[in-house]
Every structure is written in C-alpha cells, then in structure tokens.
mmCIF file of C-alpha atoms in Angstrom:
data_model
loop_
_atom_site.group_PDB
_atom_site.id
_atom_site.type_symbol
_atom_site.label_atom_id
_atom_site.label_comp_id
_atom_site.label_asym_id
_atom_site.label_seq_id
_atom_site.Cartn_x
_atom_site.Cartn_y
_atom_site.Cartn_z
ATOM 1 C CA MET U 1 109.071 75.122 118.712
ATOM 2 C CA SER U 2 108.063 79.113 118.567
ATOM 3 C CA LYS U 3 108.869 81.672 120.850
ATOM 4 C CA VAL U 4 105.772 83.291 123.159
ATOM 5 C CA PHE U 5 105.196 86.766 122.743
ATOM 6 C CA LYS U 6 104.172 88.719 126.265
ATOM 7 C CA LYS U 7 103.904 92.295 127.228
ATOM 8 C CA THR U 8 102.997 92.581 131.339
ATOM 9 C CA SER U 9 101.636 96.490 132.149
ATOM 10 C CA GLY U 10 103.135 98.970 134.127
ATOM 11 C CA ASN U 11 101.717 98.702 137.086
ATOM 12 C CA GLY U 12 102.519 94.680 136.871
ATOM 13 C CA GLN U 13 98.872 93.520 137.386
ATOM 14 C CA MET U 14 98.520 91.725 133.611
ATOM 15 C CA THR U 15 100.862 90.157 131.021
ATOM 16 C CA ILE U 16 99.157 89.329 127.377
ATOM 17 C CA TYR U 17 100.678 85.998 126.081
ATOM 18 C CA LEU U 18 100.048 85.044 122.639
ATOM 19 C CA GLY U 19 101.828 82.392 121.056
ATOM 20 C CA LYS U 20 102.211 83.976 117.779
ATOM 21 C CA ARG U 21 102.085 87.698 116.076
ATOM 22 C CA ASP U 22 101.861 86.915 112.921
ATOM 23 C CA PHE U 23 98.183 85.772 111.903
ATOM 24 C CA VAL U 24 97.259 84.660 108.374
ATOM 25 C CA ASP U 25 93.922 85.673 106.014
ATOM 26 C CA HIS U 26 93.372 82.738 104.140
ATOM 27 C CA VAL U 27 91.052 85.056 101.949
ATOM 28 C CA GLU U 28 88.231 82.729 103.225
ATOM 29 C CA SER U 29 88.770 82.742 106.446
ATOM 30 C CA VAL U 30 91.199 84.878 108.808
ATOM 31 C CA ASP U 31 92.847 82.875 111.837
ATOM 32 C CA PRO U 32 91.681 83.528 115.353
ATOM 33 C CA ILE U 33 93.177 86.109 117.668
ATOM 34 C CA ASP U 34 93.791 83.244 120.818
ATOM 35 C CA GLY U 35 95.440 84.333 124.082
ATOM 36 C CA VAL U 36 95.691 84.706 127.322
ATOM 37 C CA VAL U 37 96.407 87.316 129.809
ATOM 38 C CA LYS U 38 97.334 86.405 133.809
ATOM 39 C CA ILE U 39 95.704 89.142 136.094
ATOM 40 C CA ASP U 40 96.824 90.233 139.959
ATOM 41 C CA PRO U 41 93.333 91.476 140.943
ATOM 42 C CA THR U 42 94.439 92.129 144.184
ATOM 43 C CA ASN U 43 94.774 95.755 143.407
ATOM 44 C CA LEU U 44 91.967 96.235 141.204
ATOM 45 C CA GLY U 45 89.553 97.860 143.866
ATOM 46 C CA GLY U 46 86.413 97.087 141.836
ATOM 47 C CA LYS U 47 87.105 97.263 137.944
ATOM 48 C CA LYS U 48 87.772 95.210 135.225
ATOM 49 C CA VAL U 49 89.740 93.631 132.934
ATOM 50 C CA TRP U 50 89.075 93.639 129.224
ATOM 51 C CA VAL U 51 90.772 92.806 126.178
ATOM 52 C CA TYR U 52 90.548 94.857 122.907
ATOM 53 C CA LEU U 53 90.957 94.184 119.413
ATOM 54 C CA SER U 54 91.618 97.141 117.264
ATOM 55 C CA CYS U 55 92.678 97.500 113.530
ATOM 56 C CA ALA U 56 93.514 100.886 112.858
ATOM 57 C CA PHE U 57 95.114 103.109 109.731
ATOM 58 C CA ARG U 58 97.149 105.526 110.734
ATOM 59 C CA TYR U 59 97.331 108.373 107.728
ATOM 60 C CA GLY U 60 99.635 110.738 109.542
ATOM 61 C CA ARG U 61 102.843 110.380 112.336
ATOM 62 C CA ASP U 62 102.174 111.360 116.011
ATOM 63 C CA ASP U 63 104.089 114.540 115.885
ATOM 64 C CA MET U 64 101.412 115.764 113.102
ATOM 65 C CA ASP U 65 98.743 115.529 115.279
ATOM 66 C CA VAL U 66 97.090 118.615 116.063
ATOM 67 C CA MET U 67 95.176 120.345 118.705
ATOM 68 C CA GLY U 68 94.263 116.706 119.975
ATOM 69 C CA LEU U 69 93.177 115.285 117.106
ATOM 70 C CA SER U 70 94.253 112.313 116.068
ATOM 71 C CA PHE U 71 95.548 110.958 112.519
ATOM 72 C CA ARG U 72 94.218 107.431 112.968
ATOM 73 C CA LYS U 73 90.931 105.983 111.922
ATOM 74 C CA ASP U 74 89.671 102.511 113.832
ATOM 75 C CA ILE U 75 88.396 99.879 110.695
ATOM 76 C CA TRP U 76 87.286 97.594 113.265
ATOM 77 C CA THR U 77 87.516 97.146 116.959
ATOM 78 C CA GLN U 78 86.333 94.621 118.877
ATOM 79 C CA ARG U 79 85.888 94.978 122.954
ATOM 80 C CA LYS U 80 85.949 91.513 125.748
ATOM 81 C CA GLN U 81 85.423 91.473 129.089
ATOM 82 C CA ILE U 82 87.725 88.537 130.600
ATOM 83 C CA TYR U 83 87.896 89.574 134.276
ATOM 84 C CA PRO U 84 85.195 88.781 136.472
ATOM 85 C CA SER U 85 84.460 86.240 134.079
ATOM 86 C CA LEU U 86 80.980 86.380 132.047
ATOM 87 C CA GLY U 87 81.058 82.296 131.943
ATOM 88 C CA ASP U 88 80.669 82.542 127.822
ATOM 89 C CA GLN U 89 83.638 82.195 126.668
ATOM 90 C CA PRO U 90 84.229 78.691 124.341
ATOM 91 C CA ALA U 91 86.709 76.073 125.268
ATOM 92 C CA PRO U 92 90.444 77.154 125.192
ATOM 93 C CA THR U 93 92.325 75.951 122.282
ATOM 94 C CA PRO U 94 95.492 73.514 122.407
ATOM 95 C CA ILE U 95 97.844 76.705 122.470
ATOM 96 C CA GLN U 96 95.430 78.381 125.276
ATOM 97 C CA GLU U 97 95.647 75.489 126.914
ATOM 98 C CA THR U 98 99.814 75.636 127.143
ATOM 99 C CA LEU U 99 99.706 79.374 127.801
ATOM 100 C CA MET U 100 97.434 78.894 130.651
ATOM 101 C CA LYS U 101 99.515 76.161 131.742
ATOM 102 C CA LYS U 102 102.881 78.123 131.381
ATOM 103 C CA ALA U 103 101.540 81.388 132.638
ATOM 104 C CA GLY U 104 100.017 79.408 135.932
ATOM 105 C CA ASP U 105 96.971 80.675 137.989
ATOM 106 C CA GLN U 106 94.576 83.698 137.553
ATOM 107 C CA THR U 107 95.372 83.111 133.655
ATOM 108 C CA TYR U 108 92.019 83.824 131.425
ATOM 109 C CA HIS U 109 91.771 83.256 127.602
ATOM 110 C CA PHE U 110 90.239 85.398 125.199
ATOM 111 C CA THR U 111 89.670 84.958 121.453
ATOM 112 C CA PHE U 112 88.575 86.985 118.551
ATOM 113 C CA ASN U 113 87.179 86.251 115.088
ATOM 114 C CA VAL U 114 88.381 88.321 112.508
ATOM 115 C CA PRO U 115 86.419 89.642 109.686
ATOM 116 C CA THR U 116 87.490 88.315 105.938
ATOM 117 C CA ASN U 117 86.741 92.003 104.668
ATOM 118 C CA LEU U 118 89.597 93.835 106.921
ATOM 119 C CA PRO U 119 93.054 94.732 105.125
ATOM 120 C CA CYS U 120 96.457 93.246 105.677
ATOM 121 C CA SER U 121 99.337 95.042 107.761
ATOM 122 C CA VAL U 122 100.686 97.307 105.636
ATOM 123 C CA THR U 123 103.475 99.678 106.602
ATOM 124 C CA LEU U 124 104.671 102.813 104.778
ATOM 125 C CA GLN U 125 108.465 103.377 105.050
ATOM 126 C CA PRO U 126 108.694 106.362 107.231
ATOM 127 C CA GLY U 127 111.432 109.060 105.678
ATOM 128 C CA THR U 128 115.041 109.827 106.814
ATOM 129 C CA GLY U 129 113.520 112.535 109.230
ATOM 130 C CA ASP U 130 110.165 111.355 110.196
ATOM 131 C CA LYS U 131 109.413 110.207 114.206
ATOM 132 C CA GLY U 132 106.811 108.298 115.603
ATOM 133 C CA LYS U 133 104.689 105.544 114.119
ATOM 134 C CA ALA U 134 104.951 105.131 110.299
ATOM 135 C CA CYS U 135 101.905 105.294 108.306
ATOM 136 C CA GLY U 136 99.690 102.147 107.399
ATOM 137 C CA VAL U 137 97.432 99.420 108.567
ATOM 138 C CA ASP U 138 97.815 97.897 111.918
ATOM 139 C CA PHE U 139 96.442 95.391 114.699
ATOM 140 C CA GLU U 140 96.676 95.795 118.270
ATOM 141 C CA VAL U 141 95.577 93.600 121.097
ATOM 142 C CA LYS U 142 95.229 95.438 124.113
ATOM 143 C CA ALA U 143 94.100 94.787 127.602
ATOM 144 C CA TYR U 144 93.158 97.346 130.411
ATOM 145 C CA ILE U 145 91.608 97.968 133.411
ATOM 146 C CA ALA U 146 88.076 99.881 133.342
ATOM 147 C CA ASN U 147 84.868 100.514 135.385
ATOM 148 C CA GLU U 148 83.334 100.257 131.519
ATOM 149 C CA ALA U 149 84.659 98.522 128.410
ATOM 150 C CA ASP U 150 84.697 102.252 126.435
ATOM 151 C CA ASN U 151 83.508 105.187 128.080
ATOM 152 C CA PRO U 152 84.552 108.271 126.899
ATOM 153 C CA ASP U 153 84.728 110.151 130.170
ATOM 154 C CA GLU U 154 87.123 107.486 132.034
ATOM 155 C CA LYS U 155 90.833 108.624 131.696
ATOM 156 C CA ILE U 156 92.758 105.134 131.543
ATOM 157 C CA SER U 157 96.319 105.183 132.599
ATOM 158 C CA LYS U 158 98.914 103.777 130.742
ATOM 159 C CA LYS U 159 100.235 102.063 133.679
ATOM 160 C CA ASP U 160 96.573 99.864 133.348
ATOM 161 C CA THR U 161 96.937 98.812 130.002
ATOM 162 C CA CYS U 162 99.609 96.548 128.329
ATOM 163 C CA ARG U 163 99.329 96.480 124.535
ATOM 164 C CA LEU U 164 100.942 94.378 121.349
ATOM 165 C CA ILE U 165 101.482 95.218 117.873
ATOM 166 C CA ILE U 166 100.260 91.473 115.655
ATOM 167 C CA ARG U 167 100.030 91.381 111.870
ATOM 168 C CA LYS U 168 97.576 90.034 109.501
ATOM 169 C CA ILE U 169 99.341 88.217 106.559
ATOM 170 C CA GLN U 170 98.475 86.352 103.445
ATOM 171 C CA PHE U 171 100.406 83.177 101.614
ATOM 172 C CA ALA U 172 100.776 82.433 98.795
ATOM 173 C CA PRO U 173 98.273 80.137 97.064
ATOM 174 C CA ASP U 174 99.223 76.591 96.337
ATOM 175 C CA ASN U 175 98.559 76.822 93.041
ATOM 176 C CA LYS U 176 100.948 79.273 91.772
ATOM 177 C CA GLY U 177 99.059 79.323 88.000
ATOM 178 C CA THR U 178 100.914 80.264 84.363
ATOM 179 C CA GLY U 179 103.276 83.113 84.148
ATOM 180 C CA PRO U 180 102.346 85.952 82.357
ATOM 181 C CA LYS U 181 103.297 86.690 78.775
ATOM 182 C CA ALA U 182 103.211 90.016 76.816
ATOM 183 C CA ASP U 183 104.375 91.016 73.558
ATOM 184 C CA ILE U 184 104.515 94.451 71.284
ATOM 185 C CA CYS U 185 105.580 94.887 67.927
ATOM 186 C CA LYS U 186 106.949 98.565 67.052
ATOM 187 C CA GLN U 187 107.973 100.015 64.163
ATOM 188 C CA PHE U 188 109.921 103.404 63.728
ATOM 189 C CA MET U 189 109.622 106.448 61.606
ATOM 190 C CA MET U 190 113.021 106.085 58.900
ATOM 191 C CA SER U 191 112.413 102.433 59.219
ATOM 192 C CA ASP U 192 109.508 100.100 57.286
ATOM 193 C CA LYS U 193 110.041 97.550 59.560
ATOM 194 C CA PRO U 194 109.642 97.120 63.037
ATOM 195 C CA VAL U 195 111.347 95.519 66.364
ATOM 196 C CA HIS U 196 109.227 92.466 68.144
ATOM 197 C CA LEU U 197 110.039 92.209 71.911
ATOM 198 C CA GLU U 198 108.307 89.259 73.998
ATOM 199 C CA ALA U 199 108.626 89.130 77.752
ATOM 200 C CA SER U 200 107.112 86.404 79.899
ATOM 201 C CA ILE U 201 107.798 84.693 83.596
ATOM 202 C CA GLU U 202 107.611 80.993 84.369
ATOM 203 C CA LYS U 203 104.784 81.624 87.101
ATOM 204 C CA GLU U 204 102.168 83.957 88.382
ATOM 205 C CA ILE U 205 103.766 83.649 91.806
ATOM 206 C CA TYR U 206 106.873 84.219 93.294
ATOM 207 C CA TYR U 207 108.029 84.300 97.034
ATOM 208 C CA HIS U 208 110.103 87.592 98.609
ATOM 209 C CA GLY U 209 113.670 87.074 98.157
ATOM 210 C CA ASP U 210 113.882 84.834 95.600
ATOM 211 C CA PRO U 211 115.389 85.251 91.638
ATOM 212 C CA ILE U 212 112.950 86.395 89.228
ATOM 213 C CA PRO U 213 113.642 84.950 86.084
ATOM 214 C CA VAL U 214 111.962 87.113 83.222
ATOM 215 C CA ARG U 215 112.868 85.581 78.921
ATOM 216 C CA VAL U 216 113.403 88.224 76.895
ATOM 217 C CA LYS U 217 112.920 87.512 73.098
ATOM 218 C CA ILE U 218 113.380 90.548 70.053
ATOM 219 C CA HIS U 219 113.366 89.977 66.690
ATOM 220 C CA ASN U 220 114.609 93.258 65.606
ATOM 221 C CA GLU U 221 113.849 93.368 61.914
ATOM 222 C CA SER U 222 114.374 97.372 61.836
ATOM 223 C CA ASN U 223 117.337 99.343 60.509
ATOM 224 C CA LYS U 224 118.104 100.465 64.129
ATOM 225 C CA VAL U 225 120.058 99.080 66.458
ATOM 226 C CA VAL U 226 119.234 97.787 70.007
ATOM 227 C CA LYS U 227 121.612 98.938 72.416
ATOM 228 C CA ASN U 228 119.848 98.066 76.058
ATOM 229 C CA ILE U 229 117.604 96.661 78.187
ATOM 230 C CA LYS U 230 116.219 97.592 81.061
ATOM 231 C CA VAL U 231 114.362 95.794 83.203
ATOM 232 C CA CYS U 232 112.159 97.183 86.355
ATOM 233 C CA VAL U 233 110.048 96.677 89.258
ATOM 234 C CA ASP U 234 107.384 98.668 90.034
ATOM 235 C CA GLN U 235 105.374 99.150 93.372
ATOM 236 C CA THR U 236 101.834 100.691 93.756
ATOM 237 C CA ALA U 237 100.059 101.579 96.945
ATOM 238 C CA ASP U 238 96.705 102.353 96.046
ATOM 239 C CA VAL U 239 95.189 104.078 99.320
ATOM 240 C CA VAL U 240 91.535 103.900 99.327
ATOM 241 C CA LEU U 241 90.704 104.092 102.721
ATOM 242 C CA TYR U 242 90.417 107.912 102.953
ATOM 243 C CA CYS U 243 91.197 109.113 99.552
ATOM 244 C CA ALA U 244 92.096 108.257 95.967
ATOM 245 C CA ASP U 245 95.793 108.394 96.226
ATOM 246 C CA LYS U 246 98.556 105.894 94.539
ATOM 247 C CA TYR U 247 102.239 106.126 95.305
ATOM 248 C CA ASN U 248 104.332 104.278 92.491
ATOM 249 C CA LYS U 249 107.786 103.310 93.504
ATOM 250 C CA THR U 250 110.400 101.351 91.130
ATOM 251 C CA VAL U 251 111.707 99.134 93.390
ATOM 252 C CA LEU U 252 114.160 97.527 91.347
ATOM 253 C CA THR U 253 116.145 98.715 88.293
ATOM 254 C CA GLU U 254 118.554 96.799 86.121
ATOM 255 C CA GLU U 255 120.108 97.004 82.911
ATOM 256 C CA PHE U 256 122.046 94.405 80.314
ATOM 257 C CA SER U 257 124.185 95.908 77.584
ATOM 258 C CA GLU U 258 122.924 93.106 75.286
ATOM 259 C CA THR U 259 122.809 94.673 71.663
ATOM 260 C CA VAL U 260 120.739 93.162 68.866
ATOM 261 C CA GLU U 261 121.993 94.025 65.203
ATOM 262 C CA PRO U 262 119.798 95.064 62.625
ATOM 263 C CA ASN U 263 117.846 91.931 60.988
ATOM 264 C CA GLY U 264 119.003 89.881 64.443
ATOM 265 C CA THR U 265 117.912 88.166 67.443
ATOM 266 C CA LEU U 266 118.133 87.446 70.664
ATOM 267 C CA GLU U 267 116.100 85.107 73.414
ATOM 268 C CA LYS U 268 117.664 85.226 76.660
ATOM 269 C CA VAL U 269 116.520 84.674 80.757
ATOM 270 C CA LEU U 270 117.483 88.063 82.836
ATOM 271 C CA SER U 271 117.380 87.103 86.498
ATOM 272 C CA ILE U 272 116.250 90.232 88.705
ATOM 273 C CA THR U 273 115.509 90.267 92.587
ATOM 274 C CA PRO U 274 113.481 93.316 94.290
ATOM 275 C CA LEU U 275 114.774 93.304 97.961
ATOM 276 C CA LEU U 276 113.930 95.971 100.534
ATOM 277 C CA THR U 277 117.602 96.113 101.244
ATOM 278 C CA ASN U 278 118.064 98.120 98.189
ATOM 279 C CA ASN U 279 115.712 100.694 98.771
ATOM 280 C CA LYS U 280 116.043 101.031 102.860
ATOM 281 C CA GLU U 281 115.768 105.125 101.700
ATOM 282 C CA LYS U 282 112.696 105.451 99.451
ATOM 283 C CA SER U 283 109.960 107.360 101.902
ATOM 284 C CA GLY U 284 106.188 105.727 101.211
ATOM 285 C CA LEU U 285 107.482 102.750 100.163
ATOM 286 C CA ALA U 286 104.793 99.699 101.094
ATOM 287 C CA LEU U 287 106.372 97.031 103.420
ATOM 288 C CA ASP U 288 104.707 94.254 105.248
ATOM 289 C CA GLY U 289 103.380 95.422 108.881
ATOM 290 C CA ARG U 290 106.414 95.840 110.938
ATOM 291 C CA LEU U 291 106.875 94.546 114.266
ATOM 292 C CA LYS U 292 110.401 95.197 114.504
ATOM 293 C CA TYR U 293 112.629 96.792 112.074
ATOM 294 C CA GLU U 294 114.885 94.261 111.096
ATOM 295 C CA ASP U 295 111.825 91.977 111.066
ATOM 296 C CA THR U 296 110.344 93.313 107.516
ATOM 297 C CA ASN U 297 109.786 93.054 103.879
ATOM 298 C CA LEU U 298 108.447 95.066 100.428
ATOM 299 C CA ALA U 299 104.929 95.079 101.032
ATOM 300 C CA SER U 300 103.489 91.457 99.453
ATOM 301 C CA THR U 301 100.771 91.601 96.779
ATOM 302 C CA THR U 302 97.311 92.188 98.111
ATOM 303 C CA ILE U 303 94.927 89.360 96.835
ATOM 304 C CA LEU U 304 91.023 89.984 96.922
ATOM 305 C CA ARG U 305 88.303 87.635 97.405
ATOM 306 C CA PRO U 306 85.429 88.350 95.074
ATOM 307 C CA GLY U 307 82.930 90.822 95.693
ATOM 308 C CA MET U 308 85.029 92.573 98.460
ATOM 309 C CA GLU U 309 84.746 96.521 99.120
ATOM 310 C CA LYS U 310 88.208 97.898 98.571
ATOM 311 C CA ASP U 311 87.088 101.075 100.141
ATOM 312 C CA VAL U 312 88.088 99.590 103.860
ATOM 313 C CA LEU U 313 90.825 97.812 102.478
ATOM 314 C CA GLY U 314 93.514 100.527 103.228
ATOM 315 C CA ILE U 315 96.662 100.004 101.228
ATOM 316 C CA LEU U 316 95.960 97.731 98.158
ATOM 317 C CA VAL U 317 99.531 96.956 97.109
ATOM 318 C CA SER U 318 100.573 95.834 93.378
ATOM 319 C CA TYR U 319 103.410 95.672 91.315
ATOM 320 C CA LYS U 320 104.292 95.043 88.248
ATOM 321 C CA ILE U 321 107.756 94.194 85.745
ATOM 322 C CA ARG U 322 109.012 96.690 82.845
ATOM 323 C CA VAL U 323 110.953 95.524 80.415
ATOM 324 C CA ASN U 324 112.705 98.280 78.216
ATOM 325 C CA LEU U 325 114.292 97.903 75.346
ATOM 326 C CA MET U 326 116.740 101.264 73.929
ATOM 327 C CA ALA U 327 116.748 101.224 70.277
ATOM 328 C CA THR U 328 119.200 103.895 68.335
ATOM 329 C CA ARG U 329 120.314 104.770 64.523
ATOM 330 C CA GLY U 330 123.762 104.002 65.637
ATOM 331 C CA GLY U 331 126.691 106.589 64.970
ATOM 332 C CA LEU U 332 127.208 109.259 67.140
ATOM 333 C CA LEU U 333 124.532 111.185 66.804
ATOM 334 C CA GLY U 334 122.273 107.473 67.247
ATOM 335 C CA ASP U 335 121.536 108.123 70.642
ATOM 336 C CA LEU U 336 119.843 111.520 69.742
ATOM 337 C CA THR U 337 117.124 109.255 67.978
ATOM 338 C CA ALA U 338 116.449 106.867 70.351
ATOM 339 C CA SER U 339 113.370 105.031 71.052
ATOM 340 C CA ASP U 340 112.020 103.133 73.369
ATOM 341 C CA VAL U 341 110.300 99.205 72.801
ATOM 342 C CA THR U 342 108.309 98.629 76.447
ATOM 343 C CA VAL U 343 106.165 95.621 77.581
ATOM 344 C CA GLU U 344 104.733 95.269 81.200
ATOM 345 C CA LEU U 345 104.241 92.162 83.104
ATOM 346 C CA PRO U 346 101.796 91.594 86.075
ATOM 347 C CA LEU U 347 104.167 90.349 88.908
ATOM 348 C CA VAL U 348 102.590 88.650 92.453
ATOM 349 C CA LEU U 349 105.008 88.491 95.567
ATOM 350 C CA MET U 350 104.045 86.814 98.569
ATOM 351 C CA HIS U 351 105.697 84.245 101.168
ATOM 352 C CA PRO U 352 105.571 80.791 101.057
ATOM 353 C CA LYS U 353 103.085 78.851 103.346
ATOM 354 C CA PRO U 354 104.667 77.863 106.059
ATOM 355 C CA ALA U 355 105.251 74.700 107.730
ATOM 356 C CA ASP U 356 102.716 74.006 110.896
ATOM 357 C CA VAL U 357 104.138 74.955 114.097
ATOM 358 C CA THR U 358 102.411 73.191 116.864
ATOM 359 C CA ASP U 359 105.129 72.916 119.945
ATOM 360 C CA VAL U 360 105.310 76.324 122.440
ATOM 361 C CA VAL U 361 107.911 77.386 124.596
ATOM 362 C CA ILE U 362 108.231 80.492 126.882
ATOM 363 C CA GLU U 363 111.575 82.421 127.258
#
C-alpha cells in the first residue's frame, strides 16, 4: 500500500490529494498526473478554483532575485478550472475514485497529460551556505482561488493556494544491453614496446547503489612498472536551456595498489559503487529531483527519445568510468617520469522499474 500525499491551503478551503509524487517518463509516453482537490465553497465569494501544473527551470536561488526579477523560467504550464465544474472532465481513474471516496464530498478530480519532450526532475546540489530553493528542473501541482485563470493584475493570496512538488523520473528499460569495452595500446619514450590496457563492464545499465564490477586487463610489454590503478566515475551535467554550461564532477575515486612488472600481465575485477553519501559537500552536483533532504540520490542518466529537442530539456546528465594506470621506470626517481594510460567507458545509472502499486491508504 502507498501513502497518499496531501496539502491544505492556508485558509483551509482546499486540499490537494495525490496518490504518488513520482510520475514515470517511459520515453514514448509519460504517466498522467491524476489527483483530486477537496473544496469548501462556503466562503469563495463567487471566485473559481483552478489547478495548475508547471515544469520550470530555476537557475538562481530565491536570495539572488534582484528588483523583483525571478531566476526561474517556465518550460511548460497548463491550467484547468475544476470549480465550478465545466463538465468536460474525463471519467475518474481508479486512483481518483479511491481518493474521492476517502476524501468525502465536494471533491473534484483533475488530470494533466504531460508531453514527452519535457525534462525529468533534476536538482543541482546547493553549497553549504546557499539558501532558498536549489537550482534545477522541478514540477509543481498548485490549486488556487481566483476570478480568472491567469490575470497578472489579480493578486492571489498565499492562503488561497496549496501546492505540491512532484517528480518526473525515468526507470531503466527492461533490455539492459551488453556492457561497453574500451582498450588502448600506449608506447612510451625510452621503451620499444607498449602497455596494453582493456577495461569493460558487463551491462550497459546499472542501478543506483549497486556495485559496478569493472574488469581490467593489463599486458605490460614495456620496461616500465605499472604501480597503481585508479578508477573514477565522472558526472557531466549539461545545462542546455538557458546557456551551454557543462559541469563535470568526479563522484568516485578509488585507487588499487596493483603492480604489473615489465612483461607481466594482470586480469582483475575491481568493484566500485558511486553514492551520493560520499559527495554531500559537492556544490553543483546533479541529483534526482529532491522532495526532501533524505529522499534523493545521484541524478539518473538522461535517456532521450530520437528526435527530441535538447534545448528544452533543462539539464542532461551522463556518466563515464575512467580507468587510469600509472607506469614508472622504478627506482628513487621513477615517479618523476611516471606516465598515465587511460581508457573511458560510458556508464548509465538509473532506478530499476518498481513493482506496480495499486492499493492506497490515507494517513
């Protein structure tokens, strides 16, 4: 059974009910946003009740707003009047029927169909001293009382609104595919033969929190000694909506003290696990959209539908694994002449598809 999420307006006249706050982007389609609003019409004074869904990109904190200018850009919005009812609503979904039964009389349902070309929820991790809402892409459902749907001259009181942040997320596809492999053959000065490095992972997609076994094969034909293997995972957050910024953050670095002598070989599986818990202090790191501080993780890889316009997708997230060898000549001065041998592998980090949840309870 799943918890129902609800939020009541300051005046107590409206309460939004949602059966979930995570809505899945299946690449070809997106789960409809379906919920209900319980309304007390007693003191509306002839005003109407609207429900508003927005996808917005926030590229500055609240405390950065200057002269009333908000560092926020609406990517997509939609409004619907639910009271008085216009009679054009589709039949309630099973979850809406359950919510309406639990919430009681004067409850009205709403459904938003979300386009497939909108970004998923992504938050950039704020710095230690940052205040206000974090930068990133968020979705918000809001109910409000007004005379008109969107009149800039009509001031709407905060007590006449209630809102819930929701997330648009992607899950890993069923077909995980074969993992990538990369290799390099590097020759050094003062050595007539090279070092061969090959790295591979078993699958194309790994789940957040699961160990990632990286298979490393080394054939050292040179006269240098391979003294160290370093494995890193890098995250790239490509901000494509308002600029062309790219933020590269290393989310994991592990060193393995393996030695491969000249004419030696090594084949070994090195296990790594990139986690947000090891990166809490990194400002600007991309996270899955945040509903509460403890309810998030490193951002999932962005999966694009063919033909999608990238410039409206807000933030594109990708990962790569770097495997680096340090080869030295040995002796006291060996590290001064050390050389690097590096290969890179693309990595897709996502959530597994959860089991379907149909039962709902209100707490």
